[in-house]
Amino acid sequence: MKIHDLEFELFITAAQIHDKVQQLAAQIRQDYQSKTPLFLPILNGSFIFAADLIRAVNIPCRVSFVKHSSYTGTLSTGKLKTLIGLSESLFNQDIIIVEDIMDTGLTLSKVVDELRSLGTRSVEIVTLIRKEKARNHAVQPRYVGFDMDDEFVVGYGLDYEGFGRNLPDIYRKN
Ligand code: 5GP
């Protein structure tokens, strides 16, 4: 399938994503049954994953979207803007960062550092996808949906040059 100017092939189906989201939600529900977590989905890529996951977790919780983007095109620029969108106190909160995909891990380590400095009680990460090179990173998600090689993917919230976020399945670059 062509997205913008590149060819992509089907990689993870909507049904596989659905099953994985239910599994992740069940783990989180069990781990947080006596807590009231604050979910922090990182925009833009995690908006669809977060919407499905947080509904499936189905426990009392709060949600606040933040933004922290390092991507243009298909290669990480390595540059990060600061976290924007934090409107409430995170002091003593049990935070669950919701990430779409972990590539170098740079984004998440920056976010985790920033959140810890705000007096949070706990900070955990759920990522739908973790790429190969992220597996050796010091900061690791407690919950991982899919592990994959270092390839570029789109769909289910993830874009290529702004396109493809609305695709129900995930595609990888040919
Ligand atoms: P990191 O800081 O871990 O290198 O990059 C994480 C962010 O880069 C993700 O939240 C996502 O926005 C973007 N990203 C990383 N890999 C991919 C990919 O394969 N496809 C898309 N569309 N975005 C990616």
PDB file of C-alpha atoms and ligand atoms in Angstrom:
ATOM      1  CA  MET A   1       0.000   0.000   0.000  1.00  0.00           C
ATOM      2  CA  LYS A   2       1.268   3.439  -0.856  1.00  0.00           C
ATOM      3  CA  ILE A   3       1.301   6.074   1.906  1.00  0.00           C
ATOM      4  CA  HIS A   4       2.395   9.508   0.743  1.00  0.00           C
ATOM      5  CA  ASP A   5       5.428   8.580  -1.440  1.00  0.00           C
ATOM      6  CA  LEU A   6       6.495   5.211   0.054  1.00  0.00           C
ATOM      7  CA  GLU A   7       5.318   1.576  -0.199  1.00  0.00           C
ATOM      8  CA  PHE A   8       4.270  -0.199   3.008  1.00  0.00           C
ATOM      9  CA  GLU A   9       3.160  -3.796   3.735  1.00  0.00           C
ATOM     10  CA  LEU A  10       0.749  -5.188   6.340  1.00  0.00           C
ATOM     11  CA  PHE A  11       2.639  -6.014   9.550  1.00  0.00           C
ATOM     12  CA  ILE A  12       0.289  -6.258  12.571  1.00  0.00           C
ATOM     13  CA  THR A  13      -3.445  -6.685  11.997  1.00  0.00           C
ATOM     14  CA  ALA A  14      -6.176  -4.828  13.862  1.00  0.00           C
ATOM     15  CA  ALA A  15      -7.247  -8.154  15.429  1.00  0.00           C
ATOM     16  CA  GLN A  16      -3.732  -8.828  16.745  1.00  0.00           C
ATOM     17  CA  ILE A  17      -3.573  -5.297  18.124  1.00  0.00           C
ATOM     18  CA  HIS A  18      -6.954  -5.740  19.788  1.00  0.00           C
ATOM     19  CA  ASP A  19      -5.869  -8.970  21.522  1.00  0.00           C
ATOM     20  CA  LYS A  20      -2.617  -7.401  22.697  1.00  0.00           C
ATOM     21  CA  VAL A  21      -4.384  -4.320  24.046  1.00  0.00           C
ATOM     22  CA  GLN A  22      -6.726  -6.554  26.070  1.00  0.00           C
ATOM     23  CA  GLN A  23      -3.733  -8.455  27.527  1.00  0.00           C
ATOM     24  CA  LEU A  24      -1.897  -5.259  28.467  1.00  0.00           C
ATOM     25  CA  ALA A  25      -5.077  -3.828  29.996  1.00  0.00           C
ATOM     26  CA  ALA A  26      -5.602  -6.953  32.113  1.00  0.00           C
ATOM     27  CA  GLN A  27      -2.047  -6.700  33.505  1.00  0.00           C
ATOM     28  CA  ILE A  28      -2.437  -3.006  34.301  1.00  0.00           C
ATOM     29  CA  ARG A  29      -5.857  -3.566  35.896  1.00  0.00           C
ATOM     30  CA  GLN A  30      -4.371  -6.217  38.173  1.00  0.00           C
ATOM     31  CA  ASP A  31      -1.290  -4.154  39.110  1.00  0.00           C
ATOM     32  CA  TYR A  32      -3.268  -0.959  39.813  1.00  0.00           C
ATOM     33  CA  GLN A  33      -6.418  -2.352  41.425  1.00  0.00           C
ATOM     34  CA  SER A  34      -5.703  -0.541  44.711  1.00  0.00           C
ATOM     35  CA  LYS A  35      -4.407   2.651  43.050  1.00  0.00           C
ATOM     36  CA  THR A  36      -5.837   5.449  40.958  1.00  0.00           C
ATOM     37  CA  PRO A  37      -3.293   5.957  38.196  1.00  0.00           C
ATOM     38  CA  LEU A  38      -2.836   9.029  36.057  1.00  0.00           C
ATOM     39  CA  PHE A  39      -2.342   7.972  32.447  1.00  0.00           C
ATOM     40  CA  LEU A  40      -0.087  10.280  30.437  1.00  0.00           C
ATOM     41  CA  PRO A  41      -0.361   9.404  26.743  1.00  0.00           C
ATOM     42  CA  ILE A  42       2.348  11.038  24.655  1.00  0.00           C
ATOM     43  CA  LEU A  43       0.859  12.767  21.633  1.00  0.00           C
ATOM     44  CA  ASN A  44       0.486  12.488  18.730  1.00  0.00           C
ATOM     45  CA  GLY A  45       1.229   8.851  17.987  1.00  0.00           C
ATOM     46  CA  SER A  46      -0.355   7.240  21.054  1.00  0.00           C
ATOM     47  CA  PHE A  47      -3.828   8.769  20.790  1.00  0.00           C
ATOM     48  CA  ILE A  48      -5.542   5.672  19.351  1.00  0.00           C
ATOM     49  CA  PHE A  49      -3.620   3.148  21.471  1.00  0.00           C
ATOM     50  CA  ALA A  50      -4.352   5.217  24.592  1.00  0.00           C
ATOM     51  CA  ALA A  51      -8.065   5.457  23.808  1.00  0.00           C
ATOM     52  CA  ASP A  52      -8.368   1.681  23.369  1.00  0.00           C
ATOM     53  CA  LEU A  53      -6.080   0.748  26.264  1.00  0.00           C
ATOM     54  CA  ILE A  54      -7.513   3.084  28.885  1.00  0.00           C
ATOM     55  CA  ARG A  55     -11.088   2.012  28.125  1.00  0.00           C
ATOM     56  CA  ALA A  56     -10.040  -1.642  28.355  1.00  0.00           C
ATOM     57  CA  VAL A  57      -8.224  -1.149  31.685  1.00  0.00           C
ATOM     58  CA  ASN A  58     -11.540  -0.002  33.091  1.00  0.00           C
ATOM     59  CA  ILE A  59     -10.519   1.171  36.589  1.00  0.00           C
ATOM     60  CA  PRO A  60     -10.904   4.609  38.194  1.00  0.00           C
ATOM     61  CA  CYS A  61      -8.165   6.756  36.706  1.00  0.00           C
ATOM     62  CA  ARG A  62      -7.322  10.145  35.269  1.00  0.00           C
ATOM     63  CA  VAL A  63      -5.916  10.947  31.831  1.00  0.00           C
ATOM     64  CA  SER A  64      -3.815  13.888  30.699  1.00  0.00           C
ATOM     65  CA  PHE A  65      -2.228  14.114  27.250  1.00  0.00           C
ATOM     66  CA  VAL A  66       1.299  15.458  26.859  1.00  0.00           C
ATOM     67  CA  LYS A  67       3.415  16.181  23.830  1.00  0.00           C
ATOM     68  CA  HIS A  68       7.084  15.469  23.277  1.00  0.00           C
ATOM     69  CA  SER A  69       7.953  14.836  19.662  1.00  0.00           C
ATOM     70  CA  SER A  70      11.410  14.067  18.212  1.00  0.00           C
ATOM     71  CA  TYR A  71      10.447  12.842  14.761  1.00  0.00           C
ATOM     72  CA  THR A  72      10.427  14.260  11.255  1.00  0.00           C
ATOM     73  CA  GLY A  73      10.159  11.816   8.360  1.00  0.00           C
ATOM     74  CA  THR A  74      11.487   8.293   8.987  1.00  0.00           C
ATOM     75  CA  LEU A  75      14.685   9.059  10.937  1.00  0.00           C
ATOM     76  CA  SER A  76      14.934  10.273  14.524  1.00  0.00           C
ATOM     77  CA  THR A  77      16.421  13.749  14.649  1.00  0.00           C
ATOM     78  CA  GLY A  78      17.600  13.121  18.196  1.00  0.00           C
ATOM     79  CA  LYS A  79      16.303  16.560  19.135  1.00  0.00           C
ATOM     80  CA  LEU A  80      13.612  16.893  21.758  1.00  0.00           C
ATOM     81  CA  LYS A  81      11.258  19.686  22.623  1.00  0.00           C
ATOM     82  CA  THR A  82      10.153  20.052  26.224  1.00  0.00           C
ATOM     83  CA  LEU A  83       7.100  18.299  27.575  1.00  0.00           C
ATOM     84  CA  ILE A  84       3.991  20.413  27.099  1.00  0.00           C
ATOM     85  CA  GLY A  85       0.426  19.972  28.285  1.00  0.00           C
ATOM     86  CA  LEU A  86       0.991  19.153  31.966  1.00  0.00           C
ATOM     87  CA  SER A  87      -1.789  21.082  33.637  1.00  0.00           C
ATOM     88  CA  GLU A  88      -2.190  19.305  36.974  1.00  0.00           C
ATOM     89  CA  SER A  89       0.030  18.497  39.930  1.00  0.00           C
ATOM     90  CA  LEU A  90       1.797  15.172  39.572  1.00  0.00           C
ATOM     91  CA  PHE A  91       2.925  15.146  43.201  1.00  0.00           C
ATOM     92  CA  ASN A  92       2.361  11.722  44.788  1.00  0.00           C
ATOM     93  CA  GLN A  93       0.675  10.399  41.649  1.00  0.00           C
ATOM     94  CA  ASP A  94       1.085   6.911  40.170  1.00  0.00           C
ATOM     95  CA  ILE A  95       1.892   7.754  36.572  1.00  0.00           C
ATOM     96  CA  ILE A  96       1.529   5.415  33.610  1.00  0.00           C
ATOM     97  CA  ILE A  97       3.137   6.880  30.498  1.00  0.00           C
ATOM     98  CA  VAL A  98       1.395   5.612  27.352  1.00  0.00           C
ATOM     99  CA  GLU A  99       3.789   5.484  24.389  1.00  0.00           C
ATOM    100  CA  ASP A 100       3.099   4.264  20.869  1.00  0.00           C
ATOM    101  CA  ILE A 101       6.574   3.078  19.952  1.00  0.00           C
ATOM    102  CA  MET A 102       9.988   3.075  21.604  1.00  0.00           C
ATOM    103  CA  ASP A 103      12.799   3.516  19.089  1.00  0.00           C
ATOM    104  CA  THR A 104      16.005   4.930  20.623  1.00  0.00           C
ATOM    105  CA  GLY A 105      14.375   5.422  24.034  1.00  0.00           C
ATOM    106  CA  LEU A 106      15.434   9.068  24.068  1.00  0.00           C
ATOM    107  CA  THR A 107      11.887  10.406  24.297  1.00  0.00           C
ATOM    108  CA  LEU A 108      10.922   8.167  27.208  1.00  0.00           C
ATOM    109  CA  SER A 109      14.065   8.722  29.251  1.00  0.00           C
ATOM    110  CA  LYS A 110      13.606  12.474  28.949  1.00  0.00           C
ATOM    111  CA  VAL A 111       9.946  12.219  29.993  1.00  0.00           C
ATOM    112  CA  VAL A 112      10.682   9.864  32.901  1.00  0.00           C
ATOM    113  CA  ASP A 113      13.420  12.209  34.211  1.00  0.00           C
ATOM    114  CA  GLU A 114      11.073  15.168  33.992  1.00  0.00           C
ATOM    115  CA  LEU A 115       8.225  13.341  35.762  1.00  0.00           C
ATOM    116  CA  ARG A 116      10.439  12.014  38.573  1.00  0.00           C
ATOM    117  CA  SER A 117      11.626  15.577  39.271  1.00  0.00           C
ATOM    118  CA  LEU A 118       7.993  16.571  39.921  1.00  0.00           C
ATOM    119  CA  GLY A 119       7.616  14.363  43.010  1.00  0.00           C
ATOM    120  CA  THR A 120       5.590  11.549  41.478  1.00  0.00           C
ATOM    121  CA  ARG A 121       5.019   8.443  43.610  1.00  0.00           C
ATOM    122  CA  SER A 122       5.695   6.016  40.766  1.00  0.00           C
ATOM    123  CA  VAL A 123       6.351   6.213  37.034  1.00  0.00           C
ATOM    124  CA  GLU A 124       5.782   3.205  34.770  1.00  0.00           C
ATOM    125  CA  ILE A 125       5.620   2.964  30.995  1.00  0.00           C
ATOM    126  CA  VAL A 126       3.364   1.036  28.656  1.00  0.00           C
ATOM    127  CA  THR A 127       4.463   0.965  25.026  1.00  0.00           C
ATOM    128  CA  LEU A 128       2.621  -0.752  22.211  1.00  0.00           C
ATOM    129  CA  ILE A 129       5.848  -1.438  20.282  1.00  0.00           C
ATOM    130  CA  ARG A 130       9.506  -1.631  21.323  1.00  0.00           C
ATOM    131  CA  LYS A 131      12.166  -1.659  18.613  1.00  0.00           C
ATOM    132  CA  GLU A 132      15.316  -3.774  18.773  1.00  0.00           C
ATOM    133  CA  LYS A 133      17.697  -0.935  19.600  1.00  0.00           C
ATOM    134  CA  ALA A 134      15.524   0.187  22.523  1.00  0.00           C
ATOM    135  CA  ARG A 135      15.957  -3.134  24.301  1.00  0.00           C
ATOM    136  CA  ASN A 136      19.360  -2.177  25.729  1.00  0.00           C
ATOM    137  CA  HIS A 137      18.218   1.238  26.878  1.00  0.00           C
ATOM    138  CA  ALA A 138      18.457   2.026  30.608  1.00  0.00           C
ATOM    139  CA  VAL A 139      14.796   3.093  30.794  1.00  0.00           C
ATOM    140  CA  GLN A 140      12.499   0.115  30.161  1.00  0.00           C
ATOM    141  CA  PRO A 141       8.700  -0.103  29.948  1.00  0.00           C
ATOM    142  CA  ARG A 142       6.951  -2.307  32.482  1.00  0.00           C
ATOM    143  CA  TYR A 143       4.423  -3.246  29.794  1.00  0.00           C
ATOM    144  CA  VAL A 144       5.383  -3.993  26.165  1.00  0.00           C
ATOM    145  CA  GLY A 145       2.921  -4.984  23.442  1.00  0.00           C
ATOM    146  CA  PHE A 146       5.117  -6.068  20.520  1.00  0.00           C
ATOM    147  CA  ASP A 147       8.890  -6.325  20.102  1.00  0.00           C
ATOM    148  CA  MET A 148      10.107  -5.699  16.558  1.00  0.00           C
ATOM    149  CA  ASP A 149      13.246  -5.086  14.472  1.00  0.00           C
ATOM    150  CA  ASP A 150      14.445  -1.586  13.714  1.00  0.00           C
ATOM    151  CA  GLU A 151      12.019  -0.888  10.877  1.00  0.00           C
ATOM    152  CA  PHE A 152       9.690   2.027  10.231  1.00  0.00           C
ATOM    153  CA  VAL A 153       5.965   1.463  10.822  1.00  0.00           C
ATOM    154  CA  VAL A 154       2.739   3.427  10.336  1.00  0.00           C
ATOM    155  CA  GLY A 155      -0.917   3.036  11.268  1.00  0.00           C
ATOM    156  CA  TYR A 156      -2.945   2.809  14.491  1.00  0.00           C
ATOM    157  CA  GLY A 157      -1.924   6.339  15.430  1.00  0.00           C
ATOM    158  CA  LEU A 158       1.563   6.276  13.907  1.00  0.00           C
ATOM    159  CA  ASP A 159       2.216   8.485  10.875  1.00  0.00           C
ATOM    160  CA  TYR A 160       4.514   8.907   7.948  1.00  0.00           C
ATOM    161  CA  GLU A 161       4.773  12.594   7.030  1.00  0.00           C
ATOM    162  CA  GLY A 162       1.429  13.128   8.753  1.00  0.00           C
ATOM    163  CA  PHE A 163      -0.391  10.337   6.891  1.00  0.00           C
ATOM    164  CA  GLY A 164      -1.555   6.892   7.988  1.00  0.00           C
ATOM    165  CA  ARG A 165      -2.584   7.589  11.588  1.00  0.00           C
ATOM    166  CA  ASN A 166      -6.172   6.508  10.853  1.00  0.00           C
ATOM    167  CA  LEU A 167      -5.260   3.041   9.520  1.00  0.00           C
ATOM    168  CA  PRO A 168      -6.678   0.282  11.789  1.00  0.00           C
ATOM    169  CA  ASP A 169      -3.710  -2.058  11.078  1.00  0.00           C
ATOM    170  CA  ILE A 170       0.029  -1.402  11.392  1.00  0.00           C
ATOM    171  CA  TYR A 171       2.161  -1.415   8.211  1.00  0.00           C
ATOM    172  CA  ARG A 172       5.931  -1.523   7.782  1.00  0.00           C
ATOM    173  CA  LYS A 173       8.062   0.159   5.158  1.00  0.00           C
ATOM    174  CA  ASN A 174       8.998  -2.192   2.296  1.00  0.00           C
TER     175      ASN A 174
HETATM  176  P1  5GP B   1      12.616   7.565  20.374  1.00  0.00           P
HETATM  177  O1  5GP B   1      12.781   8.812  21.195  1.00  0.00           O
HETATM  178  O2  5GP B   1      12.393   6.334  21.210  1.00  0.00           O
HETATM  179  O3  5GP B   1      13.752   7.396  19.398  1.00  0.00           O
HETATM  180  O4  5GP B   1      11.368   7.794  19.426  1.00  0.00           O
HETATM  181  C1  5GP B   1      10.077   7.674  19.904  1.00  0.00           C
HETATM  182  C2  5GP B   1       9.078   8.416  19.069  1.00  0.00           C
HETATM  183  O5  5GP B   1       9.473   8.474  17.706  1.00  0.00           O
HETATM  184  C3  5GP B   1       7.739   7.689  19.063  1.00  0.00           C
HETATM  185  O6  5GP B   1       6.903   8.165  20.062  1.00  0.00           O
HETATM  186  C4  5GP B   1       7.190   7.979  17.694  1.00  0.00           C
HETATM  187  O7  5GP B   1       6.477   9.180  17.714  1.00  0.00           O
HETATM  188  C5  5GP B   1       8.419   8.150  16.838  1.00  0.00           C
HETATM  189  N1  5GP B   1       8.729   6.890  16.143  1.00  0.00           N
HETATM  190  C6  5GP B   1       9.701   6.009  16.436  1.00  0.00           C
HETATM  191  N2  5GP B   1       9.707   4.971  15.584  1.00  0.00           N
HETATM  192  C7  5GP B   1       8.708   5.198  14.713  1.00  0.00           C
HETATM  193  C8  5GP B   1       8.177   4.472  13.595  1.00  0.00           C
HETATM  194  O8  5GP B   1       8.627   3.388  13.200  1.00  0.00           O
HETATM  195  N3  5GP B   1       7.103   5.032  12.973  1.00  0.00           N
HETATM  196  C9  5GP B   1       6.566   6.212  13.343  1.00  0.00           C
HETATM  197  N4  5GP B   1       5.521   6.660  12.655  1.00  0.00           N
HETATM  198  N5  5GP B   1       7.025   6.936  14.399  1.00  0.00           N
HETATM  199  C10 5GP B   1       8.081   6.420  15.069  1.00  0.00           C
END
